Short mmCIF file of C-alpha atoms (C1' of nucleotides) in Angstrom, two decimals:
data_model
loop_
_atom_site.label_atom_id
_atom_site.label_comp_id
_atom_site.label_asym_id
_atom_site.label_seq_id
_atom_site.Cartn_x
_atom_site.Cartn_y
_atom_site.Cartn_z
CA MET A 1003 -13.81 32.06 -5.54
CA ASN A 1004 -10.31 31.68 -6.81
CA ALA A 1005 -8.08 28.13 -7.54
CA PHE A 1006 -7.24 28.14 -4.38
CA GLU A 1007 -9.62 28.39 -2.12
CA ARG A 1008 -11.49 26.40 -3.68
CA LYS A 1009 -8.84 24.09 -3.66
CA LEU A 1010 -8.46 24.35 0.01
CA LEU A 1011 -12.13 23.80 0.42
CA SER A 1012 -12.12 20.75 -1.22
CA PHE A 1013 -10.45 18.80 1.78
CA GLY A 1014 -13.55 19.43 3.61
CA ALA A 1015 -11.06 20.00 7.18
CA ILE A 1016 -11.75 24.62 6.90
CA THR A 1017 -14.46 26.64 6.64
CA PRO A 1018 -14.82 29.28 4.19
CA GLN A 1019 -14.42 31.85 6.26
CA GLU A 1020 -11.25 30.10 7.29
CA ALA A 1021 -10.31 29.95 3.40
CA ALA A 1022 -10.92 33.35 3.48
CA VAL A 1023 -8.20 34.45 5.96
CA LEU A 1024 -6.05 32.32 3.98
CA THR A 1025 -7.23 34.15 1.19
CA LYS A 1026 -6.54 37.19 2.29
CA ALA A 1027 -2.84 36.25 3.07
CA LEU A 1028 -2.32 36.36 -0.82
CA ARG A 1029 -2.01 40.07 -1.54
CA ASP A 1030 1.52 40.50 -2.92
CA VAL A 1031 1.13 38.27 -6.51
CA ARG A 1032 3.31 39.64 -8.56
CA THR A 1033 3.84 37.91 -12.21
CA VAL A 1034 7.14 35.90 -13.77
CA ALA A 1035 7.68 35.53 -16.82
CA PRO A 1036 8.06 32.02 -18.74
CA GLY A 1037 11.17 30.03 -18.21
CA ALA A 1038 12.35 32.14 -15.11
CA ASP A 1039 12.85 30.14 -11.99
CA VAL A 1040 10.23 30.98 -9.27
CA ILE A 1041 12.61 30.23 -6.93
CA ARG A 1042 16.22 27.80 -6.67
CA GLU A 1043 18.22 24.51 -4.58
CA GLY A 1044 19.44 25.52 -2.29
CA ASP A 1045 16.98 29.15 -1.51
CA LYS A 1046 16.49 29.89 1.78
CA PRO A 1047 13.65 32.41 1.13
CA ASN A 1048 11.72 34.31 3.20
CA ASP A 1049 7.97 33.68 1.54
CA VAL A 1050 5.89 30.57 0.62
CA ASN A 1051 5.05 31.45 -2.80
CA VAL A 1052 1.57 29.89 -4.39
CA VAL A 1053 0.51 29.59 -8.03
CA MET A 1054 -2.70 31.90 -8.43
CA SER A 1055 -2.26 31.65 -13.26
CA GLY A 1056 -0.28 29.87 -15.74
CA PHE A 1057 1.92 26.55 -15.24
CA ALA A 1058 5.11 25.85 -13.53
CA PHE A 1059 7.00 22.84 -12.29
CA ARG A 1060 9.57 21.51 -10.46
CA TYR A 1061 12.41 20.09 -11.32
CA LYS A 1062 16.22 19.17 -10.28
CA ASP A 1063 19.63 18.77 -12.27
CA THR A 1064 21.62 16.06 -11.63
CA LEU A 1065 25.45 17.38 -10.92
CA SER A 1066 25.86 15.71 -15.18
CA GLY A 1067 23.36 18.26 -16.50
CA ARG A 1068 20.13 15.95 -16.71
CA ARG A 1069 17.21 17.08 -15.96
CA GLN A 1070 14.53 15.81 -13.57
CA ILE A 1071 10.54 16.59 -12.97
CA PHE A 1072 9.27 16.05 -10.60
CA ALA A 1073 5.45 18.28 -10.78
CA TYR A 1074 3.71 20.20 -12.99
CA LEU A 1075 1.94 23.23 -10.77
CA LEU A 1076 -1.74 24.48 -11.38
CA PRO A 1077 -3.40 27.91 -10.14
CA GLY A 1078 -3.91 26.92 -5.93
CA ASP A 1079 -1.40 25.02 -5.70
CA PHE A 1080 2.04 25.70 -3.48
CA CYS A 1081 5.31 26.06 -4.83
CA ASP A 1082 7.61 25.30 -1.98
CA LEU A 1083 5.41 25.71 0.99
CA ASN A 1084 8.25 22.89 2.58
CA VAL A 1085 10.95 25.53 3.34
CA ALA A 1086 8.39 27.43 5.75
CA LEU A 1087 9.74 25.11 8.14
CA LEU A 1088 12.64 22.95 6.35
CA GLY A 1089 14.60 26.47 5.73
CA HIS A 1090 16.25 25.77 2.15
CA MET A 1091 14.89 24.67 -0.80
CA ASP A 1092 15.94 20.74 -2.01
CA HIS A 1093 14.78 21.54 -5.73
CA SER A 1094 13.59 24.27 -7.81
CA ILE A 1095 10.29 25.63 -9.29
CA GLY A 1096 10.26 27.17 -12.96
CA THR A 1097 6.92 28.45 -15.12
CA LEU A 1098 5.93 27.27 -18.57
CA SER A 1099 3.91 30.24 -19.10
CA PRO A 1100 3.35 33.68 -17.64
CA CYS A 1101 2.78 33.07 -13.97
CA GLU A 1102 0.61 35.09 -11.65
CA ILE A 1103 2.56 34.65 -8.35
CA ALA A 1104 1.45 35.07 -4.68
CA HIS A 1105 4.20 35.59 -1.27
CA ILE A 1106 3.80 34.88 1.65
CA PRO A 1107 5.76 35.89 4.11
CA ARG A 1108 6.91 32.45 5.76
CA ALA A 1109 5.93 34.44 9.51
CA THR A 1110 2.58 34.63 8.61
CA ILE A 1111 2.58 30.83 7.38
CA LEU A 1112 3.42 30.46 10.59
CA ASP A 1113 1.15 32.58 12.39
CA LEU A 1114 -1.47 30.83 10.61
CA LEU A 1115 -0.50 27.23 11.60
CA GLN A 1116 -1.29 28.22 14.82
CA HIS A 1117 -4.92 27.44 13.69
CA PRO A 1118 -4.79 23.07 13.97
CA ARG A 1119 -7.54 22.82 10.88
CA ILE A 1120 -5.65 25.67 8.92
CA ALA A 1121 -2.66 23.69 9.96
CA HIS A 1122 -3.95 20.30 8.66
CA THR A 1123 -5.55 21.14 5.60
CA LEU A 1124 -2.02 22.65 4.56
CA TRP A 1125 -0.30 19.59 6.00
CA MET A 1126 -3.05 17.88 3.43
CA CYS A 1127 -1.51 19.40 0.53
CA ASN A 1128 1.80 17.85 1.34
CA LEU A 1129 0.32 14.44 1.86
CA VAL A 1130 -1.00 14.55 -1.53
CA ASP A 1131 1.82 15.53 -3.03
CA ALA A 1132 3.84 12.64 -2.20
CA ALA A 1133 0.94 10.30 -2.49
CA THR A 1134 1.53 11.58 -6.19
CA LEU A 1135 5.18 11.92 -5.66
CA ARG A 1136 5.35 7.74 -5.11
CA GLU A 1137 2.78 6.90 -8.03
CA TRP A 1138 5.25 9.10 -9.59
CA VAL A 1139 7.90 6.79 -8.63
CA LEU A 1140 6.45 3.67 -9.32
CA ASN A 1141 5.04 5.05 -13.23
CA VAL A 1142 8.57 5.27 -13.84
CA GLY A 1143 10.07 2.20 -12.14
CA GLN A 1144 8.07 0.15 -13.16
CA ARG A 1145 6.04 1.00 -16.56
CA HIS A 1146 6.99 1.36 -20.64
CA ALA A 1147 7.62 4.34 -22.33
CA GLU A 1148 4.23 5.04 -23.85
CA HIS A 1149 2.71 3.50 -20.93
CA ARG A 1150 4.51 6.31 -18.48
CA ILE A 1151 3.13 9.65 -20.76
CA ALA A 1152 -0.25 7.66 -20.95
CA HIS A 1153 0.18 7.84 -16.68
CA LEU A 1154 1.11 10.83 -16.72
CA PHE A 1155 -1.76 12.58 -19.36
CA CYS A 1156 -4.42 10.66 -17.24
CA GLU A 1157 -3.04 12.17 -14.29
CA THR A 1158 -3.18 15.90 -15.39
CA TYR A 1159 -6.05 15.38 -16.73
CA THR A 1160 -7.71 14.77 -13.55
CA ARG A 1161 -6.18 17.04 -12.06
CA MET A 1162 -6.54 19.92 -14.40
CA LYS A 1163 -11.00 18.91 -14.25
CA VAL A 1164 -11.31 19.42 -10.53
CA VAL A 1165 -9.99 23.26 -10.92
CA GLY A 1166 -11.86 23.30 -13.99
CA LEU A 1167 -8.93 23.93 -16.97
CA ALA A 1168 -10.16 20.52 -18.59
CA PRO A 1169 -13.99 21.41 -19.75
CA ALA A 1170 -14.26 19.12 -23.00
CA LYS A 1171 -12.07 15.73 -24.11
CA GLU A 1172 -8.65 18.19 -23.68
CA PHE A 1173 -6.30 20.58 -21.56
CA ARG A 1174 -3.15 23.07 -22.50
CA LEU A 1175 0.02 21.52 -21.15
CA PRO A 1176 2.33 24.39 -22.17
CA ILE A 1177 5.89 22.59 -22.57
CA PRO A 1178 7.31 20.82 -25.39
CA GLN A 1179 8.01 17.08 -26.19
CA SER A 1180 11.81 17.84 -24.26
CA ALA A 1181 9.58 18.64 -21.07
CA LEU A 1182 8.11 15.71 -21.05
CA ALA A 1183 11.19 13.07 -21.64
CA ASN A 1184 12.37 14.99 -18.67
CA THR A 1185 9.53 13.71 -16.40
CA VAL A 1186 8.78 10.19 -17.39
CA GLY A 1187 12.51 9.71 -17.61
CA ILE A 1188 13.31 8.63 -21.45
CA SER A 1189 14.90 10.47 -23.95
CA ASP A 1190 12.56 13.24 -25.69
CA VAL A 1191 13.32 11.33 -29.39
CA HIS A 1192 11.43 8.15 -27.50
CA VAL A 1193 9.26 10.77 -26.48
CA ASN A 1194 8.47 11.51 -30.17
CA ARG A 1195 8.14 8.17 -31.65
CA SER A 1196 5.86 6.61 -28.00
CA LEU A 1197 2.80 10.16 -28.90
CA ARG A 1198 3.04 8.84 -32.12
CA THR A 1199 2.15 5.57 -31.50
CA LEU A 1200 0.00 6.70 -28.31
CA ARG A 1201 -1.91 8.66 -30.93
CA GLU A 1202 -1.84 6.32 -33.67
CA LYS A 1203 -3.88 4.13 -31.67
CA GLY A 1204 -6.09 7.16 -30.61
CA LEU A 1205 -5.71 6.65 -27.20
CA ALA A 1206 -4.14 10.10 -27.36
CA LYS A 1207 -3.13 13.08 -29.05
CA PHE A 1208 0.11 16.03 -27.71
CA HIS A 1209 0.16 18.95 -30.58
CA GLY A 1210 1.48 22.44 -29.64
CA GLY A 1211 1.12 21.69 -25.94
CA LEU A 1212 -2.70 20.47 -26.35
CA VAL A 1213 -3.49 17.51 -25.33
CA THR A 1214 -6.00 15.68 -26.45
CA ILE A 1215 -8.00 12.52 -25.13
CA PRO A 1216 -10.48 11.13 -27.55
CA ASP A 1217 -11.73 8.36 -24.78
CA ILE A 1218 -10.55 8.91 -21.16
CA ARG A 1219 -11.58 5.45 -20.29
CA SER A 1220 -9.65 3.80 -23.42
CA LEU A 1221 -7.34 5.68 -21.64
CA ILE A 1222 -7.53 5.09 -18.35
CA ASP A 1223 -7.28 1.46 -18.89
CA TYR A 1224 -4.32 1.56 -20.55
CA ALA A 1225 -2.28 3.37 -18.25
CA GLU A 1226 -3.77 1.18 -15.27
CA PHE A 1227 -4.42 4.81 -13.60
CA GLU A 1228 -6.11 4.23 -10.46
CA PRO A 1229 -7.30 7.82 -8.85
CA GLY A 1230 -7.76 6.78 -5.48
CA TYR A 1231 -3.46 8.46 -3.96
CA LEU A 1232 -5.02 11.75 -5.87
CA HIS A 1233 -7.24 11.71 -2.67
CA LEU A 1234 -9.96 13.32 -4.42
CA ARG A 1235 -13.48 14.09 -3.04
CA LEU A 1236 -15.38 13.15 -6.02
CA ARG A 1237 -18.37 14.39 -7.41
CA ASP A 1238 -18.90 12.96 -10.46
CA GLN A 1239 -17.03 10.47 -12.40
CA PRO A 1240 -13.99 12.12 -14.88
CA MET B 1019 16.55 7.27 24.11
CA ASN B 1020 15.03 5.73 21.55
CA ALA B 1021 15.01 6.91 18.11
CA PHE B 1022 11.47 7.78 17.98
CA GLU B 1023 12.94 10.29 19.96
CA ARG B 1024 16.07 10.75 18.59
CA LYS B 1025 14.98 11.21 15.25
CA LEU B 1026 11.90 13.58 16.43
CA LEU B 1027 14.28 16.12 18.69
CA SER B 1028 16.92 16.16 15.78
CA PHE B 1029 14.35 18.64 14.21
CA GLY B 1030 15.41 20.82 16.56
CA ALA B 1031 11.56 22.53 16.66
CA ILE B 1032 10.09 20.26 19.95
CA THR B 1033 12.36 20.47 23.52
CA PRO B 1034 12.92 17.01 25.06
CA GLN B 1035 10.02 17.16 27.41
CA GLU B 1036 7.96 17.04 24.40
CA ALA B 1037 9.52 14.70 22.49
CA ALA B 1038 9.26 12.56 26.29
CA VAL B 1039 5.10 13.57 25.68
CA LEU B 1040 4.82 11.54 21.87
CA THR B 1041 6.59 8.72 24.19
CA LYS B 1042 4.35 8.21 26.46
CA ALA B 1043 1.64 7.20 23.82
CA LEU B 1044 3.67 4.36 22.27
CA ARG B 1045 3.05 1.96 24.84
CA ASP B 1046 0.97 -0.28 22.75
CA VAL B 1047 3.68 -1.70 20.86
CA ARG B 1048 3.34 -5.19 18.90
CA THR B 1049 5.74 -7.88 16.88
CA VAL B 1050 4.99 -9.41 13.13
CA ALA B 1051 6.47 -11.64 11.54
CA PRO B 1052 8.81 -10.64 8.73
CA GLY B 1053 6.80 -10.55 5.70
CA ALA B 1054 3.73 -9.84 6.80
CA ASP B 1055 1.95 -6.47 5.65
CA VAL B 1056 2.09 -3.93 8.45
CA ILE B 1057 -0.98 -1.98 6.74
CA ARG B 1058 -2.33 -2.29 3.14
CA GLU B 1059 -3.72 -0.31 0.42
CA GLY B 1060 -7.49 0.56 1.08
CA ASP B 1061 -7.21 0.51 4.54
CA LYS B 1062 -8.66 2.63 6.82
CA PRO B 1063 -7.63 1.98 10.18
CA ASN B 1064 -7.80 4.12 13.27
CA ASP B 1065 -4.12 3.52 14.57
CA VAL B 1066 -1.04 5.26 13.53
CA ASN B 1067 2.57 3.14 12.95
CA VAL B 1068 5.82 3.69 14.55
CA VAL B 1069 8.79 1.30 13.67
CA MET B 1070 9.95 0.81 16.89
CA SER B 1071 12.70 -1.66 15.69
CA GLY B 1072 13.27 -4.07 12.75
CA PHE B 1073 13.23 -2.96 8.89
CA ALA B 1074 10.55 -2.28 6.69
CA PHE B 1075 9.29 -0.98 3.60
CA ARG B 1076 6.50 0.77 1.44
CA TYR B 1077 5.17 -0.85 -1.54
CA LYS B 1078 2.84 -0.74 -3.74
CA ASP B 1079 1.85 -2.88 -6.71
CA THR B 1080 0.68 -2.67 -10.51
CA LEU B 1081 -2.31 -4.36 -11.25
CA SER B 1082 -0.78 -5.64 -13.88
CA GLY B 1083 1.80 -7.38 -10.53
CA ARG B 1084 4.34 -5.66 -10.63
CA ARG B 1085 5.53 -4.22 -7.43
CA GLN B 1086 7.67 -0.56 -6.54
CA ILE B 1087 8.89 0.10 -3.64
CA PHE B 1088 8.84 3.37 -2.00
CA ALA B 1089 10.51 3.60 1.44
CA TYR B 1090 12.56 1.72 3.26
CA LEU B 1091 11.52 2.24 7.29
CA LEU B 1092 14.16 2.34 9.62
CA PRO B 1093 13.93 1.99 13.50
CA GLY B 1094 11.45 5.62 14.24
CA ASP B 1095 10.18 6.12 10.80
CA PHE B 1096 6.75 6.42 10.63
CA CYS B 1097 4.94 3.82 8.49
CA ASP B 1098 0.90 5.78 8.04
CA LEU B 1099 1.75 8.87 9.69
CA ASN B 1100 -0.88 10.26 6.67
CA VAL B 1101 -3.76 8.52 7.43
CA ALA B 1102 -3.70 10.48 10.14
CA LEU B 1103 -5.44 12.98 7.98
CA LEU B 1104 -6.25 11.74 4.93
CA GLY B 1105 -7.82 9.15 5.76
CA HIS B 1106 -6.50 6.31 3.86
CA MET B 1107 -3.92 4.52 2.34
CA ASP B 1108 -3.17 4.42 -1.12
CA HIS B 1109 -0.15 2.38 -0.73
CA SER B 1110 0.92 -0.99 1.86
CA ILE B 1111 3.69 -1.30 4.54
CA GLY B 1112 5.15 -4.97 4.39
CA THR B 1113 7.87 -5.89 7.27
CA LEU B 1114 11.61 -7.21 5.88
CA SER B 1115 12.03 -8.52 9.79
CA PRO B 1116 10.33 -9.29 12.52
CA CYS B 1117 9.50 -5.59 13.64
CA GLU B 1118 8.26 -4.34 16.50
CA ILE B 1119 4.84 -1.49 15.79
CA ALA B 1120 3.49 0.89 17.46
CA HIS B 1121 -0.48 1.90 17.71
CA ILE B 1122 -1.10 5.09 18.68
CA PRO B 1123 -5.31 5.75 17.59
CA ARG B 1124 -5.20 8.03 15.98
CA ALA B 1125 -7.63 10.60 18.27
CA THR B 1126 -3.97 10.43 20.24
CA ILE B 1127 -2.44 12.08 17.08
CA LEU B 1128 -5.26 14.22 16.07
CA ASP B 1129 -4.66 15.57 20.56
CA LEU B 1130 -0.98 16.01 20.43
CA LEU B 1131 -1.35 17.84 16.88
CA GLN B 1132 -3.17 20.37 18.94
CA HIS B 1133 -0.08 21.58 19.87
CA PRO B 1134 1.75 23.90 17.08
CA ARG B 1135 6.10 22.66 17.42
CA ILE B 1136 4.39 19.14 18.05
CA ALA B 1137 2.43 19.29 14.91
CA HIS B 1138 5.51 20.90 12.54
CA THR B 1139 7.67 18.40 14.06
CA LEU B 1140 5.85 15.71 12.83
CA TRP B 1141 4.96 17.27 9.35
CA MET B 1142 9.35 17.95 8.76
CA CYS B 1143 8.78 14.00 8.96
CA ASN B 1144 6.82 13.58 5.63
CA LEU B 1145 8.80 16.53 4.41
CA VAL B 1146 11.64 15.05 4.49
CA ASP B 1147 9.85 11.48 2.95
CA ALA B 1148 8.44 14.48 0.12
CA ALA B 1149 12.43 15.44 -0.54
CA THR B 1150 13.35 11.57 -0.73
CA LEU B 1151 10.90 10.30 -2.86
CA ARG B 1152 12.08 13.57 -5.25
CA GLU B 1153 15.05 12.35 -4.37
CA TRP B 1154 14.61 8.25 -5.93
CA VAL B 1155 12.26 9.39 -8.99
CA LEU B 1156 15.74 11.65 -10.33
CA ASN B 1157 17.62 7.91 -9.28
CA VAL B 1158 15.10 6.53 -11.18
CA GLY B 1159 14.72 8.62 -13.67
CA GLN B 1160 17.29 9.93 -15.05
CA ARG B 1161 20.40 7.48 -13.66
CA HIS B 1162 21.92 3.64 -15.45
CA ALA B 1163 21.14 0.52 -13.20
CA GLU B 1164 24.94 0.96 -11.30
CA HIS B 1165 24.32 4.25 -10.69
CA ARG B 1166 21.21 3.67 -8.83
CA ILE B 1167 21.81 0.82 -7.10
CA ALA B 1168 25.50 3.13 -6.06
CA HIS B 1169 22.74 5.85 -4.88
CA LEU B 1170 20.21 4.14 -2.51
CA PHE B 1171 23.31 1.82 -0.81
CA CYS B 1172 24.43 5.98 -0.49
CA GLU B 1173 21.27 7.17 1.26
CA THR B 1174 20.52 4.27 3.12
CA TYR B 1175 23.91 4.71 4.42
CA THR B 1176 23.69 7.51 5.37
CA ARG B 1177 20.17 7.53 7.18
CA MET B 1178 21.44 4.56 8.84
CA LYS B 1179 24.19 6.51 10.28
CA VAL B 1180 21.96 8.51 11.77
CA VAL B 1181 19.86 6.52 14.50
CA GLY B 1182 23.37 4.09 14.88
CA LEU B 1183 22.69 1.11 12.26
CA ALA B 1184 26.05 1.43 10.76
CA PRO B 1185 29.14 1.33 13.06
CA ALA B 1186 31.55 1.10 10.51
CA LYS B 1187 31.73 0.41 6.56
CA GLU B 1188 28.64 -1.76 6.87
CA PHE B 1189 25.42 -1.41 7.25
CA ARG B 1190 22.43 -4.16 7.09
CA LEU B 1191 20.15 -4.56 4.80
CA PRO B 1192 18.49 -7.44 5.56
CA ILE B 1193 16.51 -7.59 1.57
CA PRO B 1194 17.08 -10.09 -1.83
CA GLN B 1195 18.16 -8.61 -4.69
CA SER B 1196 14.96 -8.87 -6.26
CA ALA B 1197 13.89 -5.81 -3.10
CA LEU B 1198 15.97 -4.43 -4.86
CA ALA B 1199 14.82 -4.90 -8.15
CA ASN B 1200 11.44 -3.56 -7.24
CA THR B 1201 13.16 -0.81 -5.59
CA VAL B 1202 14.99 0.79 -8.32
CA GLY B 1203 12.87 -0.24 -11.47
CA ILE B 1204 15.35 -3.11 -13.10
CA SER B 1205 15.40 -6.41 -14.01
CA ASP B 1206 16.56 -8.56 -10.43
CA VAL B 1207 19.08 -10.29 -13.41
CA HIS B 1208 20.56 -7.15 -14.23
CA VAL B 1209 20.52 -6.04 -10.19
CA ASN B 1210 22.29 -8.85 -10.10
CA ARG B 1211 25.08 -8.52 -13.13
CA SER B 1212 25.44 -4.45 -11.74
CA LEU B 1213 25.97 -5.64 -8.14
CA ARG B 1214 29.08 -7.87 -9.56
CA THR B 1215 30.17 -4.57 -11.30
CA LEU B 1216 29.74 -2.47 -8.27
CA ARG B 1217 31.91 -5.46 -6.28
CA GLU B 1218 34.19 -5.21 -8.74
CA LYS B 1219 34.99 -1.59 -9.17
CA GLY B 1220 35.81 -1.55 -4.93
CA LEU B 1221 33.05 0.89 -5.05
CA ALA B 1222 30.40 -1.69 -2.43
CA LYS B 1223 29.63 -5.56 -2.01
CA PHE B 1224 25.69 -7.00 -1.20
CA HIS B 1225 25.99 -10.02 0.55
CA GLY B 1226 23.40 -11.81 2.77
CA GLY B 1227 21.73 -9.03 3.37
CA LEU B 1228 24.68 -6.49 3.95
CA VAL B 1229 26.36 -4.02 2.66
CA THR B 1230 29.94 -3.67 2.34
CA ILE B 1231 31.37 -0.09 0.83
CA PRO B 1232 34.81 -0.05 1.29
CA ASP B 1233 35.91 4.01 0.52
CA ILE B 1234 32.61 6.30 1.24
CA ARG B 1235 33.97 8.62 -0.86
CA SER B 1236 34.32 7.21 -3.69
CA LEU B 1237 30.79 5.22 -3.88
CA ILE B 1238 29.30 9.67 -3.04
CA ASP B 1239 31.35 10.41 -5.88
CA TYR B 1240 29.97 7.49 -8.00
CA ALA B 1241 26.77 7.85 -7.21
CA GLU B 1242 26.44 11.25 -7.72
CA PHE B 1243 25.36 11.58 -4.33
CA GLU B 1244 24.72 14.85 -2.13
CA PRO B 1245 22.58 14.79 0.66
CA GLY B 1246 20.88 17.45 1.01
CA TYR B 1247 17.89 16.31 0.69
CA LEU B 1248 17.59 14.33 3.61
CA HIS B 1249 17.80 17.68 5.93
CA LEU B 1250 19.64 16.45 8.53
CA ARG B 1251 21.13 18.92 10.51
CA LEU B 1252 24.83 17.51 10.48
CA ARG B 1253 27.41 16.67 13.57
CA ASP B 1254 29.77 15.15 11.73
CA GLN B 1255 30.80 14.37 7.96
CA PRO B 1256 29.58 10.32 7.29
"C1'" DC C 947 11.55 37.09 -44.25
"C1'" DG C 948 15.37 34.90 -41.64
"C1'" DA C 949 16.83 33.10 -37.21
"C1'" DT C 950 15.48 30.18 -34.16
"C1'" DA C 951 13.44 26.51 -31.57
"C1'" DA C 952 10.83 22.45 -31.52
"C1'" DA C 953 9.59 18.00 -33.72
"C1'" DT C 954 10.04 14.31 -36.97
"C1'" DT C 955 12.54 10.00 -39.32
"C1'" DG C 956 16.66 6.70 -40.19
"C1'" DA C 957 20.38 4.12 -38.66
"C1'" DA C 958 23.23 1.95 -35.53
"C1'" DC C 959 24.60 0.87 -30.69
"C1'" DT C 960 23.84 0.26 -25.74
"C1'" DC C 961 21.35 -0.73 -22.19
"C1'" DT C 962 18.26 -3.46 -20.01
"C1'" DA C 963 14.38 -7.76 -20.20
"C1'" DT C 964 13.85 -11.83 -20.37
"C1'" DC C 965 13.56 -16.89 -20.86
"C1'" DA C 966 16.37 -21.07 -19.06
"C1'" DA C 967 19.41 -22.77 -17.16
"C1'" DT C 968 22.91 -23.96 -12.88
"C1'" DA C 969 24.71 -23.81 -8.72
"C1'" DG C 970 24.34 -22.66 -3.83
"C1'" DG C 971 21.97 -22.06 0.80
"C1'" DT C 972 19.01 -22.92 4.05
"C1'" DG C 973 15.26 -25.68 7.04
"C1'" DT C 974 12.54 -29.54 7.16
"C1'" DG C 975 11.21 -34.63 8.29
"C1'" DG C 976 12.46 -39.12 7.45
"C1'" DC D 60 22.54 -37.10 9.46
"C1'" DC D 61 20.40 -37.20 4.51
"C1'" DA D 62 17.63 -36.10 1.09
"C1'" DC D 63 14.04 -33.26 -0.75
"C1'" DA D 64 12.13 -28.44 -0.79
"C1'" DC D 65 12.21 -24.52 -1.46
"C1'" DC D 66 14.07 -19.85 -1.88
"C1'" DT D 67 17.86 -17.26 -4.10
"C1'" DA D 68 21.37 -16.01 -6.76
"C1'" DT D 69 24.73 -16.88 -10.98
"C1'" DT D 70 25.16 -16.96 -15.58
"C1'" DG D 71 24.39 -17.84 -20.86
"C1'" DA D 72 22.59 -16.51 -25.13
"C1'" DT D 73 18.35 -14.19 -27.12
"C1'" DA D 74 15.23 -11.25 -27.92
"C1'" DG D 75 13.35 -6.04 -27.38
"C1'" DA D 76 13.17 -1.56 -25.66
"C1'" DG D 77 15.69 2.94 -25.38
"C1'" DT D 78 19.16 5.86 -26.69
"C1'" DT D 79 22.52 8.65 -29.20
"C1'" DC D 80 24.28 10.82 -32.86
"C1'" DA D 81 22.68 13.00 -37.14
"C1'" DA D 82 19.73 15.03 -40.50
"C1'" DT D 83 15.56 16.75 -42.40
"C1'" DT D 84 11.36 19.14 -41.69
"C1'" DT D 85 8.18 22.16 -39.67
"C1'" DA D 86 6.75 26.02 -36.59
"C1'" DT D 87 7.65 29.88 -33.65
"C1'" DC D 88 8.51 34.84 -33.62
"C1'" DG D 89 10.10 38.96 -33.78
#
DNA sequence: CGATAAATTGAACTCTATCAATAGGTGTGG
DNA sequence: CCACACCTATTGATAGAGTTCAATTTATCG
């Protein structure tokens, strides 16, 4: 079973048979180089994209040239389910590593949405994304630099764990520190200093695109991380 | 036609007949006092709430007692459509003024979602909310205090205009400055100072819960406001 | 091995927070 | 009608967090 199916089934709204129907829609898979855009603000595509492997991210650039990252996309995540209904992209998607991206024709999606349970499942993907966005607003709006980064690490660790990409006390996050800066709304220089402090406190380490968390409990406490908003059906504790 | 119907029809995915079916679900309307909670984080309600009149807001409090506001809800807006699918609230809804809140049984919603076009329309409400949240992340993450407030005013003005609540160069936003602070992620003292600057620059005035915008073009330029993310079908310019 | 991007550090400056005190406004009860 | 309490707004002073500029070091990759 691939990450996409695993994620959809985790919502508990569809049967494995229905999930298989969805997976059959993922025939057209293409490779995208790292640092490229999968889709850009303003595009009106006829496909919906799903990350099958690799890392991607959601972002938008300001008129004055500043960049804000809205999400990191892991295998199994939809890039742009919203265009199926809203028609045009209001932000962009870029890749962080070589990615395999599945393209589903918009018409196929709209067909699949005739099945209420499938529609509900896809909708739930959006709802969790929205809940996560709220948490990001709170993170950027109410916490100091170090805590923002710590919270981001907790969240990403948790999400990685779900798709089996964080086996031990570490996970791969192949981004430069400047991307981290564009994620939590601080300058790259200050990211660097905050990372050093987090390292010195023994809470988390970020080096070479690898996040290491010696004791996740301590980091969770420090970041005041409460995973409820991810709406996971937890089998075991993080 | 009420604000709810007007909003749903604006997405262009359902017929007036279908919208009327939805409106029929709004039988159970109750009044909520200002300053009360409509629903709280952690609740697992059996109803979905819609604002029929008055102002409400979405928010969440940190463990350490800081508050972040995620959205202002106007007449016609869903409070918590997400619980119909996700089961529990990951944030809270409070009122800013006396509100009339319609309660729709969750089962009714799930019935209505059997109609794909109705489901799409409700889904689109969520998608626009999510797009707006992205813009808030960008606003809080990348702009200075004055620009954040200016952007918020532009957005709210535009939304108010759509539901007919901003006829002239002003609109009602019945909140204290401290709520503005919790919205754009700065302290209440700094909100006060930023408002003074905006006023002195002739860009916007905020007094007694009334926002006055002498020249919306200037404010839009100042805030770099681009309304694409609201996904409005514009008849005329703002 | 050289070229280029990323990370790191220092120093000066800016924006924003916090603390504290004052002023304005509103509603209630005497 | 005034006095009081309470909430909100405003202003000053000071401290703190974060930014920017600039230079240096360390990776990374063809």
